[in-house]
Short mmCIF file of C-alpha atoms in Angstrom, two decimals:
data_model
loop_
_atom_site.label_atom_id
_atom_site.label_comp_id
_atom_site.label_asym_id
_atom_site.label_seq_id
_atom_site.Cartn_x
_atom_site.Cartn_y
_atom_site.Cartn_z
CA MET S 1 -18.52 19.37 10.16
CA ALA S 2 -17.14 21.68 7.49
CA LYS S 3 -17.77 20.57 3.91
CA ARG S 4 -14.69 18.91 2.40
CA HIS S 5 -13.30 20.35 -0.81
CA PRO S 6 -10.73 18.77 -3.16
CA GLN S 7 -7.25 19.35 -1.77
CA PRO S 8 -3.84 19.00 -3.40
CA TRP S 9 -2.24 15.59 -2.95
CA GLN S 10 1.19 15.74 -1.34
CA ARG S 11 3.99 14.62 -3.63
CA ILE S 12 5.96 12.09 -1.58
CA ARG S 13 8.52 11.14 -4.23
CA THR S 14 9.14 11.81 -7.92
CA GLU S 15 11.15 9.79 -10.41
CA ALA S 16 12.12 10.62 -13.98
CA GLY S 17 10.98 8.02 -16.51
CA SER S 18 11.95 7.55 -20.12
CA ASP S 19 12.23 10.21 -22.79
CA LEU S 20 9.49 9.55 -25.37
CA LYS S 21 10.73 12.26 -27.79
CA ILE S 22 7.49 14.25 -27.52
CA PHE S 23 7.22 13.71 -23.74
CA GLN S 24 9.39 13.31 -20.74
CA VAL S 25 7.81 10.69 -18.47
CA ARG S 26 7.69 11.22 -14.69
CA PHE S 27 6.28 9.04 -11.95
CA ASN S 28 5.00 10.87 -8.88
CA TRP S 29 4.03 9.17 -5.64
CA LEU S 30 1.07 11.17 -4.34
CA GLN S 31 -0.77 10.80 -1.07
CA ASN S 32 -4.59 10.82 -1.22
CA PRO S 33 -5.77 13.42 1.34
CA ARG S 34 -9.00 11.41 1.81
CA ASN S 35 -7.44 8.19 3.08
CA SER S 36 -3.62 8.60 2.93
CA THR S 37 -3.37 5.96 0.19
CA LEU S 38 -0.15 6.33 -1.83
CA VAL S 39 -0.71 6.46 -5.61
CA LYS S 40 1.98 6.17 -8.31
CA ALA S 41 0.85 8.66 -10.95
CA THR S 42 2.17 8.79 -14.50
CA GLN S 43 2.82 12.35 -15.63
CA LEU S 44 3.82 13.26 -19.18
CA GLU S 45 5.70 16.54 -19.36
CA ALA S 46 5.08 18.23 -22.69
CA PRO S 47 5.54 21.73 -24.10
CA ASP S 48 2.39 23.73 -24.74
CA TRP S 49 0.61 23.27 -28.06
CA VAL S 50 -1.41 25.55 -30.34
CA ASN S 51 -4.40 24.99 -32.65
CA VAL S 52 -5.33 27.60 -35.24
CA VAL S 53 -8.74 28.34 -36.74
CA ALA S 54 -7.80 30.20 -39.94
CA LEU S 55 -10.51 31.97 -41.96
CA THR S 56 -10.13 33.45 -45.43
CA PRO S 57 -11.86 36.75 -46.31
CA GLU S 58 -14.62 34.52 -47.83
CA LYS S 59 -15.03 32.77 -44.40
CA LYS S 60 -13.58 29.49 -45.61
CA VAL S 61 -11.70 27.45 -42.98
CA ILE S 62 -8.23 25.98 -43.53
CA ILE S 63 -8.24 22.20 -42.96
CA VAL S 64 -5.12 20.03 -43.05
CA ARG S 65 -5.05 16.33 -43.80
CA GLN S 66 -2.21 14.05 -42.79
CA TYR S 67 -1.42 10.51 -41.74
CA ARG S 68 -1.38 10.42 -37.93
CA PHE S 69 0.92 8.08 -36.07
CA GLY S 70 -1.30 7.53 -32.99
CA THR S 71 -4.46 6.34 -34.74
CA GLU S 72 -2.52 5.17 -37.84
CA SER S 73 -5.06 6.85 -40.10
CA VAL S 74 -5.45 9.94 -42.26
CA THR S 75 -7.20 12.70 -40.30
CA ALA S 76 -8.62 16.11 -41.03
CA GLU S 77 -7.57 18.75 -38.48
CA ILE S 78 -6.69 22.42 -38.29
CA PRO S 79 -3.11 23.76 -38.39
CA ALA S 80 -1.39 23.00 -35.09
CA GLY S 81 1.99 22.59 -33.49
CA THR S 82 4.27 22.81 -30.51
CA VAL S 83 5.38 25.99 -28.76
CA GLU S 84 9.18 26.08 -29.03
CA LYS S 85 11.36 27.43 -26.24
CA GLY S 86 11.20 31.23 -26.14
CA GLU S 87 8.17 31.49 -28.42
CA SER S 88 4.85 33.06 -27.46
CA SER S 89 1.87 30.89 -28.40
CA GLN S 90 0.84 33.52 -30.96
CA THR S 91 4.25 33.29 -32.64
CA THR S 92 3.87 29.50 -32.77
CA ALA S 93 0.37 29.80 -34.21
CA ALA S 94 1.56 32.15 -36.98
CA ARG S 95 4.64 30.01 -37.68
CA GLU S 96 2.74 26.72 -37.91
CA LEU S 97 0.05 28.26 -40.11
CA LYS S 98 2.68 29.63 -42.48
CA GLU S 99 4.81 26.45 -42.55
CA GLU S 100 1.91 24.04 -43.05
CA THR S 101 -0.17 26.12 -45.46
CA GLY S 102 1.74 29.20 -46.70
CA TYR S 103 -1.06 31.42 -45.32
CA THR S 104 -0.49 34.39 -43.02
CA SER S 105 -2.70 36.88 -41.20
CA SER S 106 -2.36 40.28 -39.56
CA ASN S 107 -5.59 39.81 -37.60
CA TRP S 108 -5.17 37.40 -34.66
CA GLU S 109 -7.60 36.77 -31.81
CA TYR S 110 -6.89 34.62 -28.74
CA LEU S 111 -9.60 32.03 -28.01
CA GLY S 112 -8.23 30.95 -24.63
CA TYR S 113 -6.61 27.64 -23.82
CA THR S 114 -7.75 24.12 -23.08
CA GLU S 115 -5.97 21.39 -21.11
CA PRO S 116 -5.41 18.43 -23.46
CA ASN S 117 -5.71 15.98 -20.56
CA PRO S 118 -5.13 17.17 -16.97
CA ALA S 119 -5.19 13.54 -15.77
CA PHE S 120 -1.70 12.81 -17.15
CA LEU S 121 -0.46 15.71 -19.33
CA ASN S 122 0.92 18.85 -17.70
CA ASN S 123 0.48 21.17 -20.70
CA LYS S 124 -1.96 23.61 -22.26
CA CYS S 125 -3.19 23.94 -25.82
CA HIS S 126 -3.62 27.59 -26.83
CA LEU S 127 -6.38 28.27 -29.32
CA TRP S 128 -6.00 31.05 -31.89
CA LEU S 129 -8.25 32.56 -34.53
CA ALA S 130 -6.55 34.01 -37.64
CA LYS S 131 -8.91 36.16 -39.70
CA ASP S 132 -8.53 37.30 -43.32
CA VAL S 133 -5.71 34.87 -43.99
CA LYS S 134 -3.93 35.15 -47.34
CA LYS S 135 -1.58 32.85 -49.23
CA THR S 136 1.68 34.75 -49.07
CA HIS S 137 4.39 32.08 -48.76
CA PRO S 138 5.30 28.63 -50.04
CA VAL S 139 4.54 25.63 -47.82
CA GLU S 140 7.61 24.52 -45.82
CA LEU S 141 7.16 20.99 -44.49
CA ASP S 142 9.69 19.23 -42.28
CA ALA S 143 11.16 16.04 -43.74
CA GLY S 144 8.94 14.08 -41.31
CA GLU S 145 5.69 15.71 -42.46
CA ASP S 146 3.30 15.14 -45.36
CA VAL S 147 0.51 17.68 -44.91
CA PHE S 148 -2.25 18.55 -47.38
CA MET S 149 -4.41 21.62 -47.02
CA GLU S 150 -7.92 22.50 -48.20
CA LEU S 151 -10.30 25.41 -47.84
CA MET S 152 -13.78 24.45 -46.64
CA THR S 153 -17.07 26.23 -46.26
CA LEU S 154 -18.82 25.82 -42.91
CA GLU S 155 -21.17 23.34 -44.60
CA GLU S 156 -18.23 21.25 -45.86
CA LEU S 157 -16.67 21.40 -42.39
CA ARG S 158 -19.85 20.06 -40.81
CA GLN S 159 -19.86 17.22 -43.33
CA GLU S 160 -16.20 16.47 -42.55
CA ILE S 161 -17.14 16.10 -38.87
CA ASP S 162 -20.40 14.20 -39.50
CA GLU S 163 -18.65 11.70 -41.72
CA GLY S 164 -15.96 11.03 -39.12
CA ARG S 165 -12.85 12.46 -40.76
CA LEU S 166 -12.43 15.36 -38.32
CA ARG S 167 -12.36 13.85 -34.82
CA HIS S 168 -9.39 15.50 -33.08
CA SER S 169 -10.58 16.78 -29.69
CA LEU S 170 -8.37 19.88 -29.71
CA ALA S 171 -9.47 20.91 -33.21
CA LEU S 172 -13.11 20.42 -32.15
CA VAL S 173 -12.69 22.61 -29.05
CA ALA S 174 -11.07 25.36 -31.16
CA LEU S 175 -13.69 25.15 -33.93
CA SER S 176 -16.59 25.17 -31.48
CA ARG S 177 -15.22 28.40 -29.95
CA VAL S 178 -15.70 30.04 -33.34
CA PHE S 179 -18.69 28.22 -34.80
CA GLY S 180 -20.60 26.94 -31.75
CA LYS S 181 -22.43 23.69 -32.46
CA ILE S 182 -20.89 22.28 -35.63
CA TRP S 183 -22.03 18.65 -35.72
CA MET Q 1 -0.18 15.01 -62.86
CA ALA Q 2 -2.79 13.52 -60.52
CA LYS Q 3 -3.37 15.47 -57.32
CA ARG Q 4 -1.57 13.84 -54.37
CA HIS Q 5 -3.65 12.84 -51.36
CA PRO Q 6 -2.39 11.82 -47.91
CA GLN Q 7 -1.34 8.18 -47.97
CA PRO Q 8 -0.62 5.75 -45.14
CA TRP Q 9 3.00 5.60 -44.05
CA GLN Q 10 4.50 2.13 -44.23
CA ARG Q 11 5.43 0.69 -40.83
CA ILE Q 12 9.00 -0.52 -41.28
CA ARG Q 13 9.59 -1.69 -37.70
CA THR Q 14 7.81 -1.57 -34.36
CA GLU Q 15 9.23 -1.87 -30.87
CA ALA Q 16 7.45 -2.14 -27.52
CA GLY Q 17 8.42 0.59 -25.06
CA SER Q 18 7.77 0.85 -21.36
CA ASP Q 19 4.49 0.19 -19.56
CA LEU Q 20 3.28 3.52 -18.13
CA LYS Q 21 0.35 1.96 -16.22
CA ILE Q 22 -2.25 3.91 -18.19
CA PHE Q 23 -0.42 3.40 -21.51
CA GLN Q 24 1.72 0.89 -23.25
CA VAL Q 25 4.39 2.75 -25.21
CA ARG Q 26 5.31 1.66 -28.74
CA PHE Q 27 7.85 3.10 -31.16
CA ASN Q 28 7.03 2.69 -34.83
CA TRP Q 29 9.46 3.40 -37.64
CA LEU Q 30 7.33 4.84 -40.44
CA GLN Q 31 8.33 5.78 -43.95
CA ASN Q 32 7.15 9.15 -45.27
CA PRO Q 33 5.49 8.48 -48.65
CA ARG Q 34 6.46 12.01 -49.78
CA ASN Q 35 10.23 11.64 -49.49
CA SER Q 36 10.95 8.14 -48.02
CA THR Q 37 12.29 9.70 -44.80
CA LEU Q 38 12.14 7.24 -41.89
CA VAL Q 39 10.45 8.65 -38.77
CA LYS Q 40 10.49 7.11 -35.28
CA ALA Q 41 6.98 7.75 -34.00
CA THR Q 42 5.89 7.46 -30.37
CA GLN Q 43 2.54 5.72 -30.05
CA LEU Q 44 0.69 5.39 -26.74
CA GLU Q 45 -1.69 2.45 -26.71
CA ALA Q 46 -4.61 3.17 -24.41
CA PRO Q 47 -8.08 1.70 -23.89
CA ASP Q 48 -11.00 3.82 -25.04
CA TRP Q 49 -12.39 6.41 -22.64
CA VAL Q 50 -15.85 7.84 -21.97
CA ASN Q 51 -17.11 11.27 -20.89
CA VAL Q 52 -20.66 11.70 -19.60
CA VAL Q 53 -22.89 14.79 -19.75
CA ALA Q 54 -25.45 14.02 -17.02
CA LEU Q 55 -28.56 16.19 -16.70
CA THR Q 56 -31.05 16.14 -13.84
CA PRO Q 57 -34.79 16.56 -14.56
CA GLU Q 58 -34.21 20.27 -13.67
CA LYS Q 59 -31.51 20.45 -16.43
CA LYS Q 60 -28.67 20.83 -13.98
CA VAL Q 61 -25.34 19.34 -15.08
CA ILE Q 62 -23.22 17.03 -12.91
CA ILE Q 63 -19.71 18.42 -12.45
CA VAL Q 64 -16.91 16.59 -10.63
CA ARG Q 65 -13.92 18.23 -8.99
CA GLN Q 66 -10.71 16.41 -8.23
CA TYR Q 67 -6.96 16.88 -7.96
CA ARG Q 68 -5.45 15.91 -11.30
CA PHE Q 69 -2.00 14.36 -11.49
CA GLY Q 70 -1.02 15.75 -14.93
CA THR Q 71 -1.56 19.44 -14.27
CA GLU Q 72 -1.13 19.00 -10.48
CA SER Q 73 -4.21 21.13 -9.85
CA VAL Q 74 -7.85 20.78 -8.87
CA THR Q 75 -10.04 20.69 -11.98
CA ALA Q 76 -13.74 20.75 -12.74
CA GLU Q 77 -14.78 18.11 -15.29
CA ILE Q 78 -17.66 15.78 -16.08
CA PRO Q 79 -17.82 12.12 -14.98
CA ALA Q 80 -15.40 10.07 -17.07
CA GLY Q 81 -13.43 6.87 -17.10
CA THR Q 82 -11.82 4.02 -18.96
CA VAL Q 83 -13.63 1.30 -20.92
CA GLU Q 84 -12.67 -1.99 -19.27
CA LYS Q 85 -12.16 -5.19 -21.27
CA GLY Q 86 -15.49 -6.60 -22.40
CA GLU Q 87 -17.49 -3.47 -21.57
CA SER Q 88 -19.48 -1.44 -24.08
CA SER Q 89 -18.84 2.29 -23.81
CA GLN Q 90 -22.41 2.80 -22.59
CA THR Q 91 -21.83 0.32 -19.76
CA THR Q 92 -18.67 2.22 -18.82
CA ALA Q 93 -20.52 5.54 -18.93
CA ALA Q 94 -23.27 4.25 -16.62
CA ARG Q 95 -20.74 2.60 -14.28
CA GLU Q 96 -18.51 5.66 -13.95
CA LEU Q 97 -21.48 7.96 -13.41
CA LYS Q 98 -22.80 5.69 -10.65
CA GLU Q 99 -19.42 5.14 -8.96
CA GLU Q 100 -18.34 8.80 -9.00
CA THR Q 101 -21.70 10.40 -8.17
CA GLY Q 102 -24.30 7.78 -7.14
CA TYR Q 103 -26.55 8.99 -10.00
CA THR Q 104 -28.13 6.69 -12.59
CA SER Q 105 -30.27 7.15 -15.69
CA SER Q 106 -32.52 5.06 -17.90
CA ASN Q 107 -32.32 7.57 -20.72
CA TRP Q 108 -28.98 7.43 -22.56
CA GLU Q 109 -28.07 9.10 -25.86
CA TYR Q 110 -24.81 8.56 -27.77
CA LEU Q 111 -23.07 11.81 -28.78
CA GLY Q 112 -20.44 10.18 -31.00
CA TYR Q 113 -16.75 9.90 -30.26
CA THR Q 114 -13.73 12.14 -30.44
CA GLU Q 115 -10.07 11.18 -30.82
CA PRO Q 116 -8.18 12.49 -27.77
CA ASN Q 117 -5.02 13.00 -29.83
CA PRO Q 118 -4.54 11.09 -33.11
CA ALA Q 119 -0.92 12.30 -33.27
CA PHE Q 120 0.22 9.90 -30.53
CA LEU Q 121 -2.78 8.19 -28.86
CA ASN Q 122 -4.50 5.29 -30.61
CA ASN Q 123 -7.79 5.50 -28.70
CA LYS Q 124 -11.24 7.06 -28.85
CA CYS Q 125 -13.25 8.91 -26.23
CA HIS Q 126 -16.96 8.06 -26.44
CA LEU Q 127 -19.32 10.85 -25.44
CA TRP Q 128 -22.62 10.03 -23.72
CA LEU Q 129 -25.59 12.07 -22.61
CA ALA Q 130 -27.55 10.79 -19.58
CA LYS Q 131 -30.89 12.51 -19.18
CA ASP Q 132 -33.17 12.64 -16.12
CA VAL Q 133 -30.45 11.33 -13.82
CA LYS Q 134 -31.45 10.51 -10.24
CA LYS Q 135 -29.44 9.88 -7.08
CA THR Q 136 -30.09 6.19 -6.47
CA HIS Q 137 -26.82 4.82 -5.04
CA PRO Q 138 -24.01 5.76 -2.66
CA VAL Q 139 -20.77 7.09 -4.17
CA GLU Q 140 -18.12 4.31 -4.48
CA LEU Q 141 -14.66 5.80 -4.94
CA ASP Q 142 -11.53 3.73 -5.50
CA ALA Q 143 -8.86 4.11 -2.83
CA GLY Q 144 -6.87 6.22 -5.33
CA GLU Q 145 -9.70 8.71 -5.95
CA ASP Q 146 -11.01 11.79 -4.13
CA VAL Q 147 -13.88 13.08 -6.25
CA PHE Q 148 -16.41 15.78 -5.32
CA MET Q 149 -19.61 16.34 -7.25
CA GLU Q 150 -21.84 19.36 -7.74
CA LEU Q 151 -24.96 20.18 -9.71
CA MET Q 152 -24.70 23.32 -11.84
CA THR Q 153 -27.07 25.38 -13.89
CA LEU Q 154 -25.96 26.24 -17.41
CA GLU Q 155 -25.11 29.73 -16.16
CA GLU Q 156 -22.90 28.32 -13.41
CA LEU Q 157 -21.26 26.00 -15.93
CA ARG Q 158 -20.43 28.94 -18.20
CA GLN Q 159 -18.89 30.74 -15.23
CA GLU Q 160 -16.86 27.62 -14.36
CA ILE Q 161 -15.42 27.66 -17.89
CA ASP Q 162 -14.97 31.45 -18.08
CA GLU Q 163 -13.08 31.50 -14.80
CA GLY Q 164 -10.73 28.74 -15.91
CA ARG Q 165 -11.68 25.86 -13.64
CA LEU Q 166 -13.17 23.69 -16.41
CA ARG Q 167 -10.50 23.35 -19.11
CA HIS Q 168 -10.42 19.63 -19.96
CA SER Q 169 -10.61 19.28 -23.75
CA LEU Q 170 -12.71 16.09 -23.69
CA ALA Q 171 -15.25 17.53 -21.25
CA LEU Q 172 -15.47 20.65 -23.45
CA VAL Q 173 -16.11 18.61 -26.60
CA ALA Q 174 -18.84 16.60 -24.82
CA LEU Q 175 -20.48 19.69 -23.29
CA SER Q 176 -20.44 21.61 -26.57
CA ARG Q 177 -22.29 18.69 -28.24
CA VAL Q 178 -25.14 19.32 -25.81
CA PHE Q 179 -24.98 23.06 -25.18
CA GLY Q 180 -23.28 24.48 -28.29
CA LYS Q 181 -21.23 27.58 -27.53
CA ILE Q 182 -20.74 27.61 -23.76
CA TRP Q 183 -17.92 30.12 -23.21
#
């Protein structure tokens, strides 16, 4: 008998759910190719995201702190945001970096993308490295943001992770693509 | 003037949203301490998750392939699951490893936790390393699962990531805690 490999599940029915502002909910009825069981799967449709590792000429990393509404706690992360319609992910990365920190770069390197959670999210998070960033603009926060930035050495970054302030999975994937093992 | 630091946002009102099976939706009205703007924040309440890096005595890694309902594609990941009520995350890690692969271990090491997305999720993902795993049990899949396992060398794992089959952010955080830079 030929070895079985994972196959796509047939989508039997799909139904739009509620609009959660940052997601559109869908429910898909999918048929398990192994046993024909019908599963109602929750799918959150979201635009792609970006995370930016920004390094100064002195190799310091830009870290942003803000109160996060999911964990209801202040986190340390890297600049990040949502790809708007018509934007390339590099444009988003440069825009978010500038808006949140006032820093810009003319030296961008793509670090690939990660899937935030293929089990229920349909989107990608594009990871960008901005080298030789310089403070060229004022910070421009939306009314619904309160973001604080800091420059950290690699040693300070490690401490930030060790002491549990930097825990965001997407920031960790991006940072590990630049620094390798950082905890 | 004292330097401002990020402060908690006051929760003015909270409202239960729909039950998405894997999440309970909440909407919280939060007041921005910077400018008193009221923000309606979407919060997904979810149980904690686990991801397991499982190594055989020959240092091969257990990889699972399955069709994922968010991206609607077959992914490569590591064994993972949801912490059930009353379980410790280590119990969940051992249970999911056994159910999805039939492998067990008596040598477990905690790799810390990551926050899947503090912007809208309230949960943690606990990362576990299982060393010297052995095939001791049959695979026990739920009716709604179709999971395939493979053992990979580190070189094969790198290739899996390079070629874009292993993209899950939580698996990447867990794997990088064991292997460092793996792409």
